[in-house]
Amino acid sequence: MSKGFCIFAENFLFVLERHIILEDIDPVVFYGVGNAHLQMIKALYPKLRIVARDNVLRVIGDEQMLDTFEKQVEQMRLHVLKYNNITEQDILDIIKGNPTENDAVKDVVVYNISGKPIKSRGANQQRLVDMFEENDMIFAVGPAGTGKTYLSIALAVKYLKEKRARKIILSRPAVEAGEKLGFLPGDMKDKIDPYLQPLYDAMEDMMPTVKLQDLMEKHIIQIAPLAFMRGRTLSDAVVILDEAQNTTAAQIKMFLTRMGWNTKMIITGDMTQVDLPRDVKSGLRVAMHILKDIEGIAFVEFNKKDIVRNKLVSRIVDAYEEYDRLHPEITKKYGVS
């Protein structure tokens, strides 16, 4: 938080003016709906003159009171940065020096835009969290609905907020799942965006829209198809490749070798949902076989017991597995699974 100082006389008393910048947060969240939080803060500091403009607070008053105010505003800013929201009760607790209610929640990765904790659900999700801290590259593989992508993005957001990474890069191969890319309406961006929508959805659940748009405009958060990774060196970043089962061996090798300094990579995929042509082997399977004994690379395998979506998803997975067992010749010929 940066600030400006100015000393001047008012009725023969010296007062200070400071400019407090609300960095890394959406000021709309800080000020509240209809500036309700701002009005409450002003009421709690009647001896200070407080004027807000965009993300800057211009505050005038005596030095001692300004020091206290500045420390408490920083606590409020950090609260918004961590929880993506702040309530009137939170503001009162901070000013009174009481711990906020959310401080009691343990093992949280990040908080969503509603202030609810995002944390591991089950042993394999916790293993992913642990392996992310201990390794630079993690393969997280398993069926749909196990939270692989969502938790991976939460870990990336955590690193960005803690300034342990300077950017987040999310990627997916643009492979048709029964529909042809060329027949989609619009320009190239319009054609590609549907493939990346699940990544947008996860990010929007963890960051206020205005803040997310700002970070994307500054290229701090980048969401792009796999083909756009060629020729790049990805440093000081958390990089996630989603749906990696739909990469070829050459594509995933290209992606993995983009890794630069101070970078962590998470590669997610589901080997039961390969949309490649039948004569093309999944690059994810090839990479996992080749890299299985490399130091610094970890593997987390999810199963149907880890599914955290609607309970019907588990039943659907079970039904397809049973069909594959009973009709292997049909599965092999028509690719039912």
CSV table of C-alpha atoms in Angstrom, one decimal:
chain,number,residue,atom,x,y,z
A,1,MET,CA,0.0,0.0,0.0
A,2,SER,CA,1.6,3.3,-1.1
A,3,LYS,CA,0.7,6.7,0.3
A,4,GLY,CA,1.4,10.4,0.0
A,5,PHE,CA,2.0,12.9,2.8
A,6,CYS,CA,1.2,16.6,3.1
A,7,ILE,CA,1.5,18.9,6.1
A,8,PHE,CA,-0.5,22.1,6.3
A,9,ALA,CA,-2.0,24.4,9.0
A,10,GLU,CA,-5.7,24.6,9.7
A,11,ASN,CA,-6.8,27.0,12.5
A,12,PHE,CA,-3.1,27.0,13.6
A,13,LEU,CA,-3.1,23.2,14.1
A,14,PHE,CA,-0.9,21.0,11.9
A,15,VAL,CA,-2.7,18.2,10.2
A,16,LEU,CA,-1.6,15.5,7.7
A,17,GLU,CA,-3.0,14.4,4.4
A,18,ARG,CA,-2.3,10.8,3.3
A,19,HIS,CA,-3.3,9.0,0.1
A,20,ILE,CA,-3.9,5.3,0.8
A,21,ILE,CA,-4.0,3.1,-2.3
A,22,LEU,CA,-6.2,-0.1,-2.2
A,23,GLU,CA,-3.8,-2.3,-4.1
A,24,ASP,CA,-4.8,-5.8,-5.6
A,25,ILE,CA,-8.5,-5.6,-4.7
A,26,ASP,CA,-11.7,-4.4,-6.3
A,27,PRO,CA,-12.5,-1.1,-4.6
A,28,VAL,CA,-16.2,-1.7,-5.2
A,29,VAL,CA,-16.1,-4.7,-2.8
A,30,PHE,CA,-14.2,-2.6,-0.2
A,31,TYR,CA,-16.6,0.4,-0.4
A,32,GLY,CA,-19.7,-1.8,-0.3
A,33,VAL,CA,-23.0,-1.6,-2.1
A,34,GLY,CA,-24.0,2.0,-2.5
A,35,ASN,CA,-20.8,2.9,-0.6
A,36,ALA,CA,-22.3,1.5,2.6
A,37,HIS,CA,-18.9,0.3,4.0
A,38,LEU,CA,-17.3,3.6,3.2
A,39,GLN,CA,-20.0,5.6,4.9
A,40,MET,CA,-19.7,3.3,7.9
A,41,ILE,CA,-15.9,3.8,8.1
A,42,LYS,CA,-16.5,7.6,7.9
A,43,ALA,CA,-18.9,7.4,10.8
A,44,LEU,CA,-16.4,5.4,12.8
A,45,TYR,CA,-13.8,8.1,12.2
A,46,PRO,CA,-15.7,11.4,12.6
A,47,LYS,CA,-12.5,13.4,13.2
A,48,LEU,CA,-11.0,12.4,9.9
A,49,ARG,CA,-11.9,13.7,6.5
A,50,ILE,CA,-12.1,10.7,4.1
A,51,VAL,CA,-12.6,11.1,0.4
A,52,ALA,CA,-12.6,8.1,-2.0
A,53,ARG,CA,-11.8,8.2,-5.6
A,54,ASP,CA,-11.4,4.9,-7.5
A,55,ASN,CA,-8.9,2.9,-5.5
A,56,VAL,CA,-7.4,5.8,-3.6
A,57,LEU,CA,-8.5,7.1,-0.1
A,58,ARG,CA,-7.6,10.7,0.6
A,59,VAL,CA,-7.5,11.1,4.4
A,60,ILE,CA,-6.9,14.3,6.4
A,61,GLY,CA,-6.4,14.4,10.2
A,62,ASP,CA,-3.8,14.3,13.0
A,63,GLU,CA,-0.9,12.0,12.7
A,64,GLN,CA,-1.7,9.6,15.5
A,65,MET,CA,-5.3,9.0,14.3
A,66,LEU,CA,-4.0,8.6,10.7
A,67,ASP,CA,-1.5,6.0,11.8
A,68,THR,CA,-4.3,4.0,13.4
A,69,PHE,CA,-6.6,4.4,10.5
A,70,GLU,CA,-4.0,3.4,8.0
A,71,LYS,CA,-3.2,0.2,9.8
A,72,GLN,CA,-6.9,-0.7,10.1
A,73,VAL,CA,-7.5,0.0,6.4
A,74,GLU,CA,-4.6,-2.3,5.5
A,75,GLN,CA,-6.2,-5.0,7.6
A,76,MET,CA,-9.5,-4.5,5.8
A,77,ARG,CA,-7.7,-4.6,2.4
A,78,LEU,CA,-6.0,-7.8,3.3
A,79,HIS,CA,-9.3,-9.2,4.4
A,80,VAL,CA,-10.9,-8.4,1.0
A,81,LEU,CA,-7.8,-9.8,-0.8
A,82,LYS,CA,-8.1,-13.1,1.1
A,83,TYR,CA,-11.9,-13.6,1.3
A,84,ASN,CA,-13.0,-11.6,-1.7
A,85,ASN,CA,-15.6,-9.7,0.4
A,86,ILE,CA,-16.0,-7.9,3.7
A,87,THR,CA,-19.0,-7.3,5.8
A,88,GLU,CA,-19.9,-4.5,8.3
A,89,GLN,CA,-19.3,-6.9,11.1
A,90,ASP,CA,-15.8,-7.6,9.7
A,91,ILE,CA,-15.1,-3.9,9.7
A,92,LEU,CA,-16.2,-3.5,13.3
A,93,ASP,CA,-14.2,-6.5,14.3
A,94,ILE,CA,-11.0,-5.1,12.7
A,95,ILE,CA,-11.5,-1.7,14.3
A,96,LYS,CA,-12.1,-3.3,17.7
A,97,GLY,CA,-9.2,-5.6,17.3
A,98,ASN,CA,-11.3,-8.8,17.3
A,99,PRO,CA,-10.4,-11.8,15.1
A,100,THR,CA,-12.8,-12.2,12.2
A,101,GLU,CA,-15.0,-15.3,12.1
A,102,ASN,CA,-13.3,-16.7,9.0
A,103,ASP,CA,-9.9,-16.9,10.8
A,104,ALA,CA,-11.1,-20.1,12.5
A,105,VAL,CA,-11.3,-22.0,9.2
A,106,LYS,CA,-8.3,-24.3,8.7
A,107,ASP,CA,-6.6,-25.8,5.7
A,108,VAL,CA,-8.2,-23.4,3.2
A,109,VAL,CA,-6.7,-23.0,-0.2
A,110,VAL,CA,-8.5,-19.8,-1.1
A,111,TYR,CA,-12.0,-18.3,-0.7
A,112,ASN,CA,-14.6,-17.9,-3.5
A,113,ILE,CA,-16.2,-14.6,-4.4
A,114,SER,CA,-18.9,-15.2,-1.7
A,115,GLY,CA,-16.2,-15.7,1.0
A,116,LYS,CA,-16.8,-19.4,1.3
A,117,PRO,CA,-13.6,-21.6,1.8
A,118,ILE,CA,-12.3,-23.7,-1.0
A,119,LYS,CA,-10.4,-26.6,0.5
A,120,SER,CA,-9.5,-30.2,-0.3
A,121,ARG,CA,-12.3,-32.7,-0.2
A,122,GLY,CA,-11.0,-36.1,0.3
A,123,ALA,CA,-7.5,-37.8,0.6
A,124,ASN,CA,-6.6,-37.5,-3.1
A,125,GLN,CA,-7.5,-33.8,-3.3
A,126,GLN,CA,-5.4,-33.2,-0.2
A,127,ARG,CA,-2.6,-35.2,-1.9
A,128,LEU,CA,-2.8,-32.8,-4.8
A,129,VAL,CA,-2.4,-29.8,-2.5
A,130,ASP,CA,0.5,-31.4,-0.7
A,131,MET,CA,2.3,-32.5,-3.9
A,132,PHE,CA,1.9,-29.0,-5.4
A,133,GLU,CA,3.9,-27.6,-2.5
A,134,GLU,CA,6.6,-30.2,-2.8
A,135,ASN,CA,7.0,-30.6,-6.6
A,136,ASP,CA,7.3,-28.4,-9.7
A,137,MET,CA,5.2,-30.6,-11.9
A,138,ILE,CA,2.1,-32.6,-11.0
A,139,PHE,CA,0.0,-34.9,-13.1
A,140,ALA,CA,-3.6,-35.1,-11.7
A,141,VAL,CA,-5.5,-37.8,-13.6
A,142,GLY,CA,-9.0,-39.3,-13.0
A,143,PRO,CA,-12.6,-39.3,-14.0
A,144,ALA,CA,-14.8,-36.3,-14.4
A,145,GLY,CA,-16.2,-34.6,-11.4
A,146,THR,CA,-13.3,-35.2,-9.0
A,147,GLY,CA,-12.4,-31.5,-8.8
A,148,LYS,CA,-9.0,-31.8,-10.5
A,149,THR,CA,-9.2,-28.6,-12.5
A,150,TYR,CA,-11.1,-26.6,-9.9
A,151,LEU,CA,-8.7,-27.3,-7.1
A,152,SER,CA,-5.7,-26.8,-9.5
A,153,ILE,CA,-6.9,-23.3,-10.4
A,154,ALA,CA,-7.5,-22.6,-6.7
A,155,LEU,CA,-3.9,-23.4,-6.0
A,156,ALA,CA,-2.8,-21.1,-8.8
A,157,VAL,CA,-4.9,-18.3,-7.4
A,158,LYS,CA,-3.4,-18.9,-3.9
A,159,TYR,CA,0.1,-18.5,-5.3
A,160,LEU,CA,-0.8,-15.4,-7.2
A,161,LYS,CA,-2.4,-13.7,-4.2
A,162,GLU,CA,0.6,-14.7,-2.0
A,163,LYS,CA,2.9,-13.2,-4.7
A,164,ARG,CA,4.7,-16.6,-5.1
A,165,ALA,CA,3.9,-16.4,-8.8
A,166,ARG,CA,3.6,-13.4,-11.1
A,167,LYS,CA,1.0,-14.9,-13.4
A,168,ILE,CA,-1.4,-17.8,-14.1
A,169,ILE,CA,-1.5,-19.5,-17.5
A,170,LEU,CA,-4.4,-21.9,-18.2
A,171,SER,CA,-4.6,-23.9,-21.3
A,172,ARG,CA,-6.6,-26.6,-23.1
A,173,PRO,CA,-6.3,-28.4,-26.4
A,174,ALA,CA,-9.0,-27.3,-28.8
A,175,VAL,CA,-10.1,-30.8,-29.8
A,176,GLU,CA,-13.7,-31.3,-31.0
A,177,ALA,CA,-15.8,-33.7,-28.9
A,178,GLY,CA,-18.2,-34.7,-31.7
A,179,GLU,CA,-18.6,-31.1,-33.1
A,180,LYS,CA,-16.5,-29.4,-35.7
A,181,LEU,CA,-14.7,-26.2,-34.8
A,182,GLY,CA,-15.1,-24.7,-38.2
A,183,PHE,CA,-18.9,-24.7,-38.1
A,184,LEU,CA,-19.1,-22.6,-34.9
A,185,PRO,CA,-20.1,-18.9,-35.5
A,186,GLY,CA,-17.8,-15.9,-35.2
A,187,ASP,CA,-14.1,-15.2,-35.5
A,188,MET,CA,-11.3,-17.4,-34.2
A,189,LYS,CA,-11.6,-16.2,-30.6
A,190,ASP,CA,-15.4,-16.9,-30.7
A,191,LYS,CA,-14.7,-20.4,-32.0
A,192,ILE,CA,-12.0,-21.2,-29.3
A,193,ASP,CA,-13.7,-19.6,-26.2
A,194,PRO,CA,-16.3,-22.5,-25.8
A,195,TYR,CA,-13.4,-24.9,-25.3
A,196,LEU,CA,-11.9,-22.6,-22.6
A,197,GLN,CA,-15.2,-21.8,-20.8
A,198,PRO,CA,-14.7,-24.3,-17.9
A,199,LEU,CA,-11.5,-22.5,-17.1
A,200,TYR,CA,-13.3,-19.1,-17.2
A,201,ASP,CA,-16.1,-20.5,-15.0
A,202,ALA,CA,-13.6,-21.6,-12.3
A,203,MET,CA,-11.7,-18.3,-12.3
A,204,GLU,CA,-15.0,-16.3,-12.1
A,205,ASP,CA,-15.9,-18.3,-9.0
A,206,MET,CA,-12.7,-17.3,-7.2
A,207,MET,CA,-12.2,-13.7,-8.3
A,208,PRO,CA,-14.6,-10.7,-8.6
A,209,THR,CA,-15.4,-10.1,-12.2
A,210,VAL,CA,-13.8,-6.6,-12.4
A,211,LYS,CA,-10.6,-7.8,-10.8
A,212,LEU,CA,-10.4,-10.8,-13.1
A,213,GLN,CA,-11.0,-8.7,-16.2
A,214,ASP,CA,-8.3,-6.3,-15.0
A,215,LEU,CA,-5.8,-9.2,-14.5
A,216,MET,CA,-6.6,-10.7,-17.9
A,217,GLU,CA,-6.2,-7.3,-19.6
A,218,LYS,CA,-2.8,-7.0,-18.0
A,219,HIS,CA,-2.0,-10.6,-19.1
A,220,ILE,CA,-1.4,-11.6,-15.5
A,221,ILE,CA,-4.0,-14.3,-16.0
A,222,GLN,CA,-3.9,-15.9,-19.4
A,223,ILE,CA,-6.4,-18.4,-20.8
A,224,ALA,CA,-5.4,-19.8,-24.2
A,225,PRO,CA,-5.6,-22.9,-26.3
A,226,LEU,CA,-2.6,-25.2,-26.3
A,227,ALA,CA,-1.4,-24.2,-29.8
A,228,PHE,CA,-0.7,-20.7,-28.5
A,229,MET,CA,2.0,-22.1,-26.1
A,230,ARG,CA,4.4,-22.9,-28.9
A,231,GLY,CA,7.7,-20.9,-28.7
A,232,ARG,CA,7.1,-19.5,-25.3
A,233,THR,CA,9.1,-19.8,-22.1
A,234,LEU,CA,6.8,-19.7,-19.1
A,235,SER,CA,8.6,-18.4,-16.0
A,236,ASP,CA,7.4,-17.1,-12.6
A,237,ALA,CA,4.0,-18.7,-13.2
A,238,VAL,CA,1.6,-21.4,-12.3
A,239,VAL,CA,0.7,-23.2,-15.5
A,240,ILE,CA,-2.2,-25.6,-15.9
A,241,LEU,CA,-2.9,-27.8,-18.8
A,242,ASP,CA,-6.5,-29.1,-18.6
A,243,GLU,CA,-8.0,-32.0,-20.6
A,244,ALA,CA,-4.4,-33.3,-21.4
A,245,GLN,CA,-5.8,-36.6,-22.6
A,246,ASN,CA,-6.6,-34.8,-25.8
A,247,THR,CA,-3.0,-33.9,-26.6
A,248,THR,CA,-0.8,-35.8,-28.9
A,249,ALA,CA,2.7,-37.0,-27.8
A,250,ALA,CA,4.3,-34.1,-29.7
A,251,GLN,CA,1.9,-31.5,-28.2
A,252,ILE,CA,2.3,-32.4,-24.6
A,253,LYS,CA,6.1,-32.6,-25.0
A,254,MET,CA,6.0,-29.1,-26.5
A,255,PHE,CA,3.9,-27.9,-23.5
A,256,LEU,CA,6.0,-29.5,-20.8
A,257,THR,CA,9.2,-28.1,-22.3
A,258,ARG,CA,7.8,-24.5,-22.0
A,259,MET,CA,8.6,-24.6,-18.3
A,260,GLY,CA,10.8,-21.8,-17.1
A,261,TRP,CA,12.3,-20.6,-13.8
A,262,ASN,CA,10.1,-20.5,-10.7
A,263,THR,CA,7.3,-22.2,-12.5
A,264,LYS,CA,4.9,-24.9,-11.4
A,265,MET,CA,2.8,-27.0,-13.8
A,266,ILE,CA,-0.3,-29.0,-13.2
A,267,ILE,CA,-1.5,-31.4,-16.0
A,268,THR,CA,-5.0,-32.7,-15.6
A,269,GLY,CA,-6.8,-35.3,-17.7
A,270,ASP,CA,-9.3,-38.2,-17.8
A,271,MET,CA,-8.1,-41.2,-19.9
A,272,THR,CA,-11.8,-42.3,-20.3
A,273,GLN,CA,-12.6,-39.2,-22.3
A,274,VAL,CA,-10.1,-39.2,-25.2
A,275,ASP,CA,-11.5,-37.3,-28.2
A,276,LEU,CA,-8.5,-37.9,-30.5
A,277,PRO,CA,-8.8,-39.9,-33.7
A,278,ARG,CA,-8.6,-43.6,-33.1
A,279,ASP,CA,-5.2,-44.0,-34.7
A,280,VAL,CA,-3.6,-41.2,-32.4
A,281,LYS,CA,-2.3,-42.2,-29.0
A,282,SER,CA,-3.0,-39.9,-26.1
A,283,GLY,CA,0.0,-37.8,-25.3
A,284,LEU,CA,-1.0,-37.8,-21.6
A,285,ARG,CA,-0.6,-41.6,-21.4
A,286,VAL,CA,2.8,-41.4,-23.2
A,287,ALA,CA,4.1,-38.6,-20.9
A,288,MET,CA,3.1,-40.4,-17.7
A,289,HIS,CA,4.9,-43.5,-18.8
A,290,ILE,CA,8.1,-41.7,-19.9
A,291,LEU,CA,8.2,-39.4,-16.8
A,292,LYS,CA,7.1,-41.7,-14.1
A,293,ASP,CA,10.6,-41.9,-12.4
A,294,ILE,CA,11.7,-38.3,-12.9
A,295,GLU,CA,12.5,-36.4,-9.6
A,296,GLY,CA,10.4,-33.3,-9.1
A,297,ILE,CA,7.4,-34.8,-10.9
A,298,ALA,CA,4.5,-36.1,-8.9
A,299,PHE,CA,1.4,-38.1,-9.9
A,300,VAL,CA,-2.0,-38.0,-8.2
A,301,GLU,CA,-4.6,-40.6,-9.5
A,302,PHE,CA,-8.2,-39.9,-8.7
A,303,ASN,CA,-11.0,-42.5,-8.8
A,304,LYS,CA,-14.7,-42.6,-8.8
A,305,LYS,CA,-14.8,-42.4,-5.0
A,306,ASP,CA,-13.3,-38.8,-5.3
A,307,ILE,CA,-16.2,-37.5,-7.4
A,308,VAL,CA,-17.6,-34.4,-5.8
A,309,ARG,CA,-20.3,-33.5,-8.3
A,310,ASN,CA,-24.0,-34.6,-8.2
A,311,LYS,CA,-24.2,-38.2,-6.9
A,312,LEU,CA,-25.6,-39.2,-10.4
A,313,VAL,CA,-22.1,-38.6,-11.8
A,314,SER,CA,-20.7,-41.6,-9.8
A,315,ARG,CA,-23.6,-43.8,-11.0
A,316,ILE,CA,-23.0,-42.7,-14.6
A,317,VAL,CA,-19.3,-43.6,-14.3
A,318,ASP,CA,-20.1,-46.9,-12.8
A,319,ALA,CA,-22.6,-47.7,-15.6
A,320,TYR,CA,-20.0,-47.0,-18.3
A,321,GLU,CA,-17.4,-49.0,-16.6
A,322,GLU,CA,-19.8,-52.0,-16.3
A,323,TYR,CA,-20.7,-51.6,-20.0
A,324,ASP,CA,-17.0,-51.6,-21.0
A,325,ARG,CA,-16.5,-54.8,-19.0
A,326,LEU,CA,-19.5,-56.6,-20.5
A,327,HIS,CA,-19.0,-55.3,-24.1
A,328,PRO,CA,-15.3,-54.7,-24.7
A,329,GLU,CA,-15.7,-55.4,-28.5
A,330,ILE,CA,-18.3,-52.6,-28.9
A,331,THR,CA,-16.2,-50.2,-26.8
A,332,LYS,CA,-13.1,-50.9,-28.9
A,333,LYS,CA,-15.0,-50.5,-32.2
A,334,TYR,CA,-17.2,-47.5,-31.5
A,335,GLY,CA,-15.5,-45.8,-28.6
A,336,VAL,CA,-18.5,-45.9,-26.2
A,337,SER,CA,-16.2,-44.9,-23.3
